[in-house]
PDB file of C-alpha atoms in Angstrom:
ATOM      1  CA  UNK A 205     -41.959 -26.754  45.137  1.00 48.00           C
ATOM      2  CA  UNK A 206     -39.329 -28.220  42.991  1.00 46.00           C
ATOM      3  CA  UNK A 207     -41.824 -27.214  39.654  1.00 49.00           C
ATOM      4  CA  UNK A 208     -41.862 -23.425  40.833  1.00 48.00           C
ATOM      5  CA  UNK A 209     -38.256 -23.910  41.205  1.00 42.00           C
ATOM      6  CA  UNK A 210     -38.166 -25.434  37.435  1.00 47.00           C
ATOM      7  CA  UNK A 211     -40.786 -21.989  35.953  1.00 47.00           C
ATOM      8  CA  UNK A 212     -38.325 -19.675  37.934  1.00 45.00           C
ATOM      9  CA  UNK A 213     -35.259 -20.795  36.057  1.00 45.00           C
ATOM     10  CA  UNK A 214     -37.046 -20.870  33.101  1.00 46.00           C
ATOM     11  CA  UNK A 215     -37.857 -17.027  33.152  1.00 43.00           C
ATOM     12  CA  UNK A 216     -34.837 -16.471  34.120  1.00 45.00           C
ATOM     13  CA  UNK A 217     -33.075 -18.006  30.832  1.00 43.00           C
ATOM     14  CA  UNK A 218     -35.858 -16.838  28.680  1.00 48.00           C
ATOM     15  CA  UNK A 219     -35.302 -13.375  30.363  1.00 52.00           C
ATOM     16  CA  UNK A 220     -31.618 -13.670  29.530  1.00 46.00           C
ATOM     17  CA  UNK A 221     -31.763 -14.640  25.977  1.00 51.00           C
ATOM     18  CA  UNK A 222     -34.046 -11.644  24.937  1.00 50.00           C
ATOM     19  CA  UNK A 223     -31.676  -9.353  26.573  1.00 48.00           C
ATOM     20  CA  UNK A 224     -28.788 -11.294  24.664  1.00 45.00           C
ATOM     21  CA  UNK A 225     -30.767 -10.778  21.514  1.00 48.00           C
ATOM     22  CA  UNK A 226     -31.611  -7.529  22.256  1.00 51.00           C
ATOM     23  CA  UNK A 227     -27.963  -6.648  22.435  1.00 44.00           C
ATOM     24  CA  UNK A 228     -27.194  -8.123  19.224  1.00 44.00           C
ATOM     25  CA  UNK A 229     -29.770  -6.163  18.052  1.00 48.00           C
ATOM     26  CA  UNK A 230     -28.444  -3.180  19.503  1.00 48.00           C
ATOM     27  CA  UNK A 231     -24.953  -3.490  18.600  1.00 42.00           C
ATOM     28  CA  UNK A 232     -25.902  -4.304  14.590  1.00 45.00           C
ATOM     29  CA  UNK A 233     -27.937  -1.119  14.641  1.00 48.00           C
ATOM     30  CA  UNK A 234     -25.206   0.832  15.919  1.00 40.00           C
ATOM     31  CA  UNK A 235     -22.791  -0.666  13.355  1.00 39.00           C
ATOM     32  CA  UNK A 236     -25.483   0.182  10.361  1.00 43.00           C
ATOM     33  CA  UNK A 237     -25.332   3.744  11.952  1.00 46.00           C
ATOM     34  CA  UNK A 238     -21.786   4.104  11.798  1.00 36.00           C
ATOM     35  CA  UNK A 239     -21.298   3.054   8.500  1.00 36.00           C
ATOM     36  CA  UNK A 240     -24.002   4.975   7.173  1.00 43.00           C
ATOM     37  CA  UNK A 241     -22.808   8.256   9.060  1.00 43.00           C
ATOM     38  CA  UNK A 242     -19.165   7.582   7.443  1.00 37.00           C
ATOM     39  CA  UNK A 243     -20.644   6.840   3.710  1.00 40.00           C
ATOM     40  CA  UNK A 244     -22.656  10.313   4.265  1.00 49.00           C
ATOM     41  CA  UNK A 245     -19.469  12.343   5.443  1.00 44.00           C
ATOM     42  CA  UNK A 246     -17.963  11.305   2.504  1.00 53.00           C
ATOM     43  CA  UNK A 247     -20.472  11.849   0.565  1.00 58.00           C
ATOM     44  CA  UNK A 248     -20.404  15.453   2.386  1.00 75.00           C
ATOM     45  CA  UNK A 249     -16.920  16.484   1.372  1.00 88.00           C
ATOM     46  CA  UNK A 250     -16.453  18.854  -1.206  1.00 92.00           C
ATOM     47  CA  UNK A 251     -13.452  19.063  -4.073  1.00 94.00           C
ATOM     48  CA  UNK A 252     -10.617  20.990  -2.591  1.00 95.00           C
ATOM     49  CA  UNK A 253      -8.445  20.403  -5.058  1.00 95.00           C
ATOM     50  CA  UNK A 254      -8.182  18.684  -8.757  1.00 96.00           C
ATOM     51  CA  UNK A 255      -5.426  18.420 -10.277  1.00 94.00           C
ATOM     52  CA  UNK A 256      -3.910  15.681 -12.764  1.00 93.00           C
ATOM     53  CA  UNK A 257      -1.700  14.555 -10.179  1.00 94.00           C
ATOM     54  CA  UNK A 258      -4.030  14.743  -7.278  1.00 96.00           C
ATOM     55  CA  UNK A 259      -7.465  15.138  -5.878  1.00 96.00           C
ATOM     56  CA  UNK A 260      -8.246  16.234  -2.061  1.00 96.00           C
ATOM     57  CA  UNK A 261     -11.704  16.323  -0.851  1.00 95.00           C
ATOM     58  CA  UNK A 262     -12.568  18.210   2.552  1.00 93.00           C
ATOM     59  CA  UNK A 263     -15.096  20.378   4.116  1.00 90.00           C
ATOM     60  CA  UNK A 264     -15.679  23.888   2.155  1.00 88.00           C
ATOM     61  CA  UNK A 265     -14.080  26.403   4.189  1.00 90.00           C
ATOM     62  CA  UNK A 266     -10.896  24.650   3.802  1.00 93.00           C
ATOM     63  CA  UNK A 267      -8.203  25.517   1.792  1.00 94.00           C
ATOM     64  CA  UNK A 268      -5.657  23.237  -0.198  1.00 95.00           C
ATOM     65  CA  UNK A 269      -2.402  24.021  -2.163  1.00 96.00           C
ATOM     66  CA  UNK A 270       0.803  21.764  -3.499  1.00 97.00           C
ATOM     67  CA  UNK A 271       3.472  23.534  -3.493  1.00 96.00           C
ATOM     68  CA  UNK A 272       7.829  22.771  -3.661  1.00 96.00           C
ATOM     69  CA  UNK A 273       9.453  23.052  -0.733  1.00 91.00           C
ATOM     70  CA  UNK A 274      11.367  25.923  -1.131  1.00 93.00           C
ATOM     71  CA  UNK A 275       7.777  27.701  -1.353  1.00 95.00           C
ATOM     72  CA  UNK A 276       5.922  26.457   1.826  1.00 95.00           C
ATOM     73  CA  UNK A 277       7.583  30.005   4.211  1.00 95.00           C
ATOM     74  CA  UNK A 278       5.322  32.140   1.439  1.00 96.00           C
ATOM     75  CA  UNK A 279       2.062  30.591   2.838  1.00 96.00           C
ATOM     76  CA  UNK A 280       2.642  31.214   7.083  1.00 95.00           C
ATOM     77  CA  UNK A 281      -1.114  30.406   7.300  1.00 95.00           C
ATOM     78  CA  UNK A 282      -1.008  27.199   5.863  1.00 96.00           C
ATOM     79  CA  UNK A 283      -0.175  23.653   7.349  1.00 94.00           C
ATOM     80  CA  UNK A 284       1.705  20.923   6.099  1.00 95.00           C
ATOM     81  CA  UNK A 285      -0.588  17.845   5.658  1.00 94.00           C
ATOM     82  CA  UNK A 286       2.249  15.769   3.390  1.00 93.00           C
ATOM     83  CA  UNK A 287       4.831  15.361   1.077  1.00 92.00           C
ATOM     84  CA  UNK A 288       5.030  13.133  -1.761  1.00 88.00           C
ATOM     85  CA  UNK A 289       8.361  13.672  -3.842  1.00 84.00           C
ATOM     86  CA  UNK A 290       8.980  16.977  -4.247  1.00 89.00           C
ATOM     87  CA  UNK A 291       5.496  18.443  -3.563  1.00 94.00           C
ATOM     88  CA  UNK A 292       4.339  19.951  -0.739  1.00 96.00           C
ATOM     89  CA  UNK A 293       0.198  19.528   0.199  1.00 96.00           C
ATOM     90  CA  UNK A 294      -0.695  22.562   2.470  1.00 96.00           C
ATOM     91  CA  UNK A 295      -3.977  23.613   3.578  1.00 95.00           C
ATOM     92  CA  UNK A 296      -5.648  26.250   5.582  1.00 94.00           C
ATOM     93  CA  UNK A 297      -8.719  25.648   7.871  1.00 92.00           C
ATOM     94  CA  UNK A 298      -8.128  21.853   7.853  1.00 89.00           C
ATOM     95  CA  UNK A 299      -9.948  19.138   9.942  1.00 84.00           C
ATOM     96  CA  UNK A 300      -7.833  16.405   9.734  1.00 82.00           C
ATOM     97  CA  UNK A 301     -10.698  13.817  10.091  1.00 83.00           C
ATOM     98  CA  UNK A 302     -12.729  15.228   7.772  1.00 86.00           C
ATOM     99  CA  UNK A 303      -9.722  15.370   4.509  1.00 92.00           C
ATOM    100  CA  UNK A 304      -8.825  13.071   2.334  1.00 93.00           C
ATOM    101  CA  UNK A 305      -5.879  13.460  -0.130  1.00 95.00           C
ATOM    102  CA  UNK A 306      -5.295  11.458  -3.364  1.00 96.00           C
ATOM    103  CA  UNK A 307      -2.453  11.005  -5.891  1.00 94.00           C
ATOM    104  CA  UNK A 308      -3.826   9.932  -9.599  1.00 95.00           C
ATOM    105  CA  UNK A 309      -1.896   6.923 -10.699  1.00 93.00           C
ATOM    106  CA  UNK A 310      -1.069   7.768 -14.123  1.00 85.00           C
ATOM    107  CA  UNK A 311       0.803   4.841 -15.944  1.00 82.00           C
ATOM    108  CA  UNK A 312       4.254   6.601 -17.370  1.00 83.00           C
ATOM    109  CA  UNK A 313       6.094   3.362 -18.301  1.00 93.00           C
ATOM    110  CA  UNK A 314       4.781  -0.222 -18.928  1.00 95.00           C
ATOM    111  CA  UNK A 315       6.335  -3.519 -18.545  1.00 97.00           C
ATOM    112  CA  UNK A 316       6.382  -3.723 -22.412  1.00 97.00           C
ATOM    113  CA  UNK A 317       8.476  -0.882 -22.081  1.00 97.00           C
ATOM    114  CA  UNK A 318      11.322  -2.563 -20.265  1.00 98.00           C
ATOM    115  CA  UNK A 319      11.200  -5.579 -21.995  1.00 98.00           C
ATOM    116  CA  UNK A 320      13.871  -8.389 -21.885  1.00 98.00           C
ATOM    117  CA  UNK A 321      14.664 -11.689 -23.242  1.00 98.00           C
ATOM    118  CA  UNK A 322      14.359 -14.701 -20.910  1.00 98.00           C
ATOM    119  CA  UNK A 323      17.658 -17.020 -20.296  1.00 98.00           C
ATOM    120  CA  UNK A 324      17.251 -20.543 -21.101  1.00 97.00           C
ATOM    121  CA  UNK A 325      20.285 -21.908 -20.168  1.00 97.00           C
ATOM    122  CA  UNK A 326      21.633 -23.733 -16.931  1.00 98.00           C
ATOM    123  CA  UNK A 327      20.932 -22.064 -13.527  1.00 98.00           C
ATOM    124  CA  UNK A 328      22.787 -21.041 -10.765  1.00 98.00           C
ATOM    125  CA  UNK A 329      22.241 -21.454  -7.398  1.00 98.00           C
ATOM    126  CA  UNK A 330      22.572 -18.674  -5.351  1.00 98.00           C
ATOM    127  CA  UNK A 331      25.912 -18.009  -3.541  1.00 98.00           C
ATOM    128  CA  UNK A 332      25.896 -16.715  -0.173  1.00 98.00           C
ATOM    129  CA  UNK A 333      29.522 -15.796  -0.264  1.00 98.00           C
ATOM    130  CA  UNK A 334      28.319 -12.869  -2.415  1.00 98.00           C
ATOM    131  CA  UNK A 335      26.329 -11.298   0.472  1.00 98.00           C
ATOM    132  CA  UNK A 336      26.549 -13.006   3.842  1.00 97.00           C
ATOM    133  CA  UNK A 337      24.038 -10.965   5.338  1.00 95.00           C
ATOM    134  CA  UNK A 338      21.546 -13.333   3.727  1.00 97.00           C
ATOM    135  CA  UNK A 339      22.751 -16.545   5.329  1.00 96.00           C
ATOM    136  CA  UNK A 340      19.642 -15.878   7.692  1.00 95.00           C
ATOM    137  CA  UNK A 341      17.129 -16.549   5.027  1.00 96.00           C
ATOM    138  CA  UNK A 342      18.974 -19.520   3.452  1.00 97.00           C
ATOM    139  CA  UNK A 343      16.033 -21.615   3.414  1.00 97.00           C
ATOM    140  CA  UNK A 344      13.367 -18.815   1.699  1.00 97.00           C
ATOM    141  CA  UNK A 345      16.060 -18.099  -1.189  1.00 98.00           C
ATOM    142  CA  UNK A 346      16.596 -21.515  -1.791  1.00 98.00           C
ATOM    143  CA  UNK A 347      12.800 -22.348  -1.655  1.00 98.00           C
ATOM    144  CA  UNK A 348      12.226 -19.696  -4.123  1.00 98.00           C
ATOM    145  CA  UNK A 349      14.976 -20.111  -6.494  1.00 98.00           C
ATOM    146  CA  UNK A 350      13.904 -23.586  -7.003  1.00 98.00           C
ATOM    147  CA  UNK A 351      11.056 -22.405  -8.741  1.00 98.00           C
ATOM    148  CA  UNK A 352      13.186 -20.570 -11.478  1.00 98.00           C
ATOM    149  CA  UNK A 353      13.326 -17.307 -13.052  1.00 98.00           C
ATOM    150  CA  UNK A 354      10.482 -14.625 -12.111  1.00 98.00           C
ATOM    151  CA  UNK A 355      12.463 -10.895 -12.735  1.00 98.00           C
ATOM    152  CA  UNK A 356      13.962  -9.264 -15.556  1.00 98.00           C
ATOM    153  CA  UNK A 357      14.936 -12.260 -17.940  1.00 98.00           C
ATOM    154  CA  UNK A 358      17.620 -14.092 -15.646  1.00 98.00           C
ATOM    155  CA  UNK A 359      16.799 -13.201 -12.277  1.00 98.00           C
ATOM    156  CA  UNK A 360      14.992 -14.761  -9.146  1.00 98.00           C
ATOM    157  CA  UNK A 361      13.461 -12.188  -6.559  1.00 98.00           C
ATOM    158  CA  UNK A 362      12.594 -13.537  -3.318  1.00 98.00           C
ATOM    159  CA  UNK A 363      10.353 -11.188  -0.609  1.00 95.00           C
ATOM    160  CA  UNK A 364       9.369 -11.486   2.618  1.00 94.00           C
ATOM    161  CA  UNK A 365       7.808  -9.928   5.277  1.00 90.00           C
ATOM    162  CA  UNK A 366       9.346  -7.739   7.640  1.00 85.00           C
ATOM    163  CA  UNK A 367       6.466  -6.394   9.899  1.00 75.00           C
ATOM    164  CA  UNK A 368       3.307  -4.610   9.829  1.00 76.00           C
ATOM    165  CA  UNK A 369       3.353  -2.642   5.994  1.00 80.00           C
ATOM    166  CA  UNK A 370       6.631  -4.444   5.082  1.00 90.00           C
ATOM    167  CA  UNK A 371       7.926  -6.664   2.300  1.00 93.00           C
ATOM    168  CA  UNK A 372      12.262  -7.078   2.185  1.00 95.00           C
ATOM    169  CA  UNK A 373      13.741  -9.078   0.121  1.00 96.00           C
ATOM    170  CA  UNK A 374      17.131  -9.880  -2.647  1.00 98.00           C
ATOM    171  CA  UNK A 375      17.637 -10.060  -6.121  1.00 98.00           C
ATOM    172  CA  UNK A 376      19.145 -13.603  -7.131  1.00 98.00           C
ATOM    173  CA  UNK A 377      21.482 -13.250 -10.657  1.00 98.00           C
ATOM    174  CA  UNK A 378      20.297 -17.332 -12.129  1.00 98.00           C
ATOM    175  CA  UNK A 379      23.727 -16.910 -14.191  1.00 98.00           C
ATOM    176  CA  UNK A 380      26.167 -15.876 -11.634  1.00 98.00           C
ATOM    177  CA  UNK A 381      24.439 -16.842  -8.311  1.00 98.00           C
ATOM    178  CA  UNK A 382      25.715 -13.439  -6.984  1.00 98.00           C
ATOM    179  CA  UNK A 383      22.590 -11.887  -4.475  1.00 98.00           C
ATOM    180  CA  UNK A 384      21.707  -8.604  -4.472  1.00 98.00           C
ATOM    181  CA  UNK A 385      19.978  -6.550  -1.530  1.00 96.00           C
ATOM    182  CA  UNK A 386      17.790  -3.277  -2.080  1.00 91.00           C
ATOM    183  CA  UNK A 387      14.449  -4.341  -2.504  1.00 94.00           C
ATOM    184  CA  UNK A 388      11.451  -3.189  -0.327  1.00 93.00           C
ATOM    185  CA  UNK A 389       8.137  -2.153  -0.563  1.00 94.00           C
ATOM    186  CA  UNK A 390       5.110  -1.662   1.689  1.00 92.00           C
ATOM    187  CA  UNK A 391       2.014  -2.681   0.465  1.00 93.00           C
ATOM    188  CA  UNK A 392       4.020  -5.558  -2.235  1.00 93.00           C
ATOM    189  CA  UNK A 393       5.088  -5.098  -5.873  1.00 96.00           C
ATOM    190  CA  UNK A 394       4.428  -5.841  -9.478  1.00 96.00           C
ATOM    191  CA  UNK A 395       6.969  -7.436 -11.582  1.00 97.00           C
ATOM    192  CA  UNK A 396       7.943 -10.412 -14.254  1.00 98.00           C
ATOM    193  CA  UNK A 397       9.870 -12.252 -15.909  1.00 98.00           C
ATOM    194  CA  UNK A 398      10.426 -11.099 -18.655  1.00 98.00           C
ATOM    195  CA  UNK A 399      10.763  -7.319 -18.057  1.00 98.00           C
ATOM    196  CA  UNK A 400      13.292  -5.427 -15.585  1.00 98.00           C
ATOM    197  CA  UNK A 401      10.656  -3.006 -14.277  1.00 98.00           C
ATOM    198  CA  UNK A 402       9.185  -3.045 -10.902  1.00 97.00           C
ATOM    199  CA  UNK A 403       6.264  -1.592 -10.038  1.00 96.00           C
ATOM    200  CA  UNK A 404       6.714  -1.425  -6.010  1.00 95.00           C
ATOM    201  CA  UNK A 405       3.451  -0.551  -3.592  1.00 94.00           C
ATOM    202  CA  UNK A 406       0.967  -1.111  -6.355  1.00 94.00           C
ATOM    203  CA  UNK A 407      -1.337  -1.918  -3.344  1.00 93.00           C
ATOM    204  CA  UNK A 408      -1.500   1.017  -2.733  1.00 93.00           C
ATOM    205  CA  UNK A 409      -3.476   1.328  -6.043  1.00 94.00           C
ATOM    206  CA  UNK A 410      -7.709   1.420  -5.973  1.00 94.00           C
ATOM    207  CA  UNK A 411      -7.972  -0.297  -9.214  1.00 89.00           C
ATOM    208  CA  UNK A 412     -11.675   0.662  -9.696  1.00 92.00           C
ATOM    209  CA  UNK A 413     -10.869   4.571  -9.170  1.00 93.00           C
ATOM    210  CA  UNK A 414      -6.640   4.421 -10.276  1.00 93.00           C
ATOM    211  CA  UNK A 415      -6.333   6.739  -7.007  1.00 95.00           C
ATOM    212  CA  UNK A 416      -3.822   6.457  -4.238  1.00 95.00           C
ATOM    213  CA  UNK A 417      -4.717   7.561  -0.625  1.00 93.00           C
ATOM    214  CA  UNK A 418      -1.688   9.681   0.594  1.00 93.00           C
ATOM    215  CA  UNK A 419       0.134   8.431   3.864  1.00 88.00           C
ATOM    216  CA  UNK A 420       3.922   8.117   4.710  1.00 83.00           C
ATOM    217  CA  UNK A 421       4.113   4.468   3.348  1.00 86.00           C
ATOM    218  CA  UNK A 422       1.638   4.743   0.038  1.00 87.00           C
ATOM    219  CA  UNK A 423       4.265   5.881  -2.383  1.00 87.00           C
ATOM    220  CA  UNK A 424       3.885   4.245  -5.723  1.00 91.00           C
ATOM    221  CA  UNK A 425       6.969   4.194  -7.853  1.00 91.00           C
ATOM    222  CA  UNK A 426       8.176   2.298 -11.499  1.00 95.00           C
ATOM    223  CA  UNK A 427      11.779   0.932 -11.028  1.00 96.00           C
ATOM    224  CA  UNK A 428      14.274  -0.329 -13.570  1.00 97.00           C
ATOM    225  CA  UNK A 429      16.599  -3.049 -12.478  1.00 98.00           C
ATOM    226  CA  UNK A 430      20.134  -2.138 -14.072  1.00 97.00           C
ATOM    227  CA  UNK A 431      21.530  -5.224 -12.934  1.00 97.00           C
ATOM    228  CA  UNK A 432      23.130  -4.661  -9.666  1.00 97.00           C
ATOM    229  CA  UNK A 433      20.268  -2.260  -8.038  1.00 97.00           C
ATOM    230  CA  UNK A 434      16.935  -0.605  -8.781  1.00 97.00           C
ATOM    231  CA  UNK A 435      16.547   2.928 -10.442  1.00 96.00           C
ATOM    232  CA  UNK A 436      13.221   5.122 -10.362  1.00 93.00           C
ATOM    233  CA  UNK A 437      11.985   5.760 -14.240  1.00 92.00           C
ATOM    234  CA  UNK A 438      11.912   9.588 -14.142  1.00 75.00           C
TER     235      UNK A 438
END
């Protein structure tokens, strides 16, 4: 009795591990099917639009335009997919799953362009009188100013996170210990020591392709520190 009882379970657990293993099976098939359906969508989407600012790739019958603001009431038939600056991307016979919208990074200004000299002398600590808002990250300013100068030849910026997509942070003057708010970025910045420009989302940036996918948070801009607060290089 007792060795019937012994095959019996033993089916049983072989009969449950090839099920378990057929699962597995299953479910990494269905993931290779996926991704192989989404790599041949994309690889189905025709060139809407080419521009040297952007590129926006979509099914055939669809029908893209970037226009200014002021110009979007002359095209009733068209839909506003997004703004970036002062353009307009509108398009006609859209499927929204089935677009995809790109800005071209194209490098206007360079560190080297912005260049400044790095202070060598004695440096201050930063003063908390200047902004008092900051008193709540005491400890992350202090942590990071001990590790010296990292902006724009006598300055100390200090980020953190903020949430999902969001970097805050201050501007610490290593003469004057005055703190400055105004930074934040999305996807993190680009900056050293010895220049005053800012590059701020550069994650936004596909560095094999120098593309940016569009959405609400994706903005890439070059800043210019002037001291007190941060100024887009037009």
């Amino acid at each position: 009795m007792n060795k019937i009882v012994i095959c019996l379970i033993c089916v049983l657990v072989l009969s449950c591990q090839s099920k378990t293993n057929q699962s597995k099976k299953d479910e990494s098939k269905h993931n290779k099917n996926v991704l192989a359906e989404v790599s041949k969508k994309s690889i189905e989407l025709d060139t809407l639009l080419n521009t040297n600012d952007y590129l926006v790739l979509g099914k055939k019958m669809a029908k893209i335009k970037v226009v200014q603001s002021n110009e979007v009431e002359n095209f009733p038939t068209f839909e506003i997919l997004i703004g970036n600056g002062n353009d307009i991307i509108i398009g006609e016979n859209i499927d929204y799953d089935d677009v995809k919208m790109y800005r071209k990074y194209n490098l206007t200004s360079t560190f080297e362009d912005y260049k400044v000299t790095i202070y060598n002398g004695k440096l201050a600590a930063p003063d908390f009188s200047s902004n008092p808002s900051t008193k709540r990250f005491v400890t992350r300013i202090k942590e990071a100013c001990k590790k010296g100068i990292n902006f724009a030849g006598h300055y100390t910026l200090v980020t953190w996170g903020c949430g999902s997509a969001c970097q805050s942070g201050v501007v610490v003057d290593r003469k004057t210990g005055v703190i400055y708010s105004g930074y934040g970025t999305a996807l993190g910045a680009e900056f050293r020591k010895n220049s005053k420009m800012i590059i701020r989302n550069v994650g936004a940036i596909d560095t094999n392709t120098n593309l940016i996918e569009l959405c609400a948070y994706c903005d890439v801009n070059h800043e210019v520190w002037t001291g007190t607060e941060f100024h887009e290089v037009q």
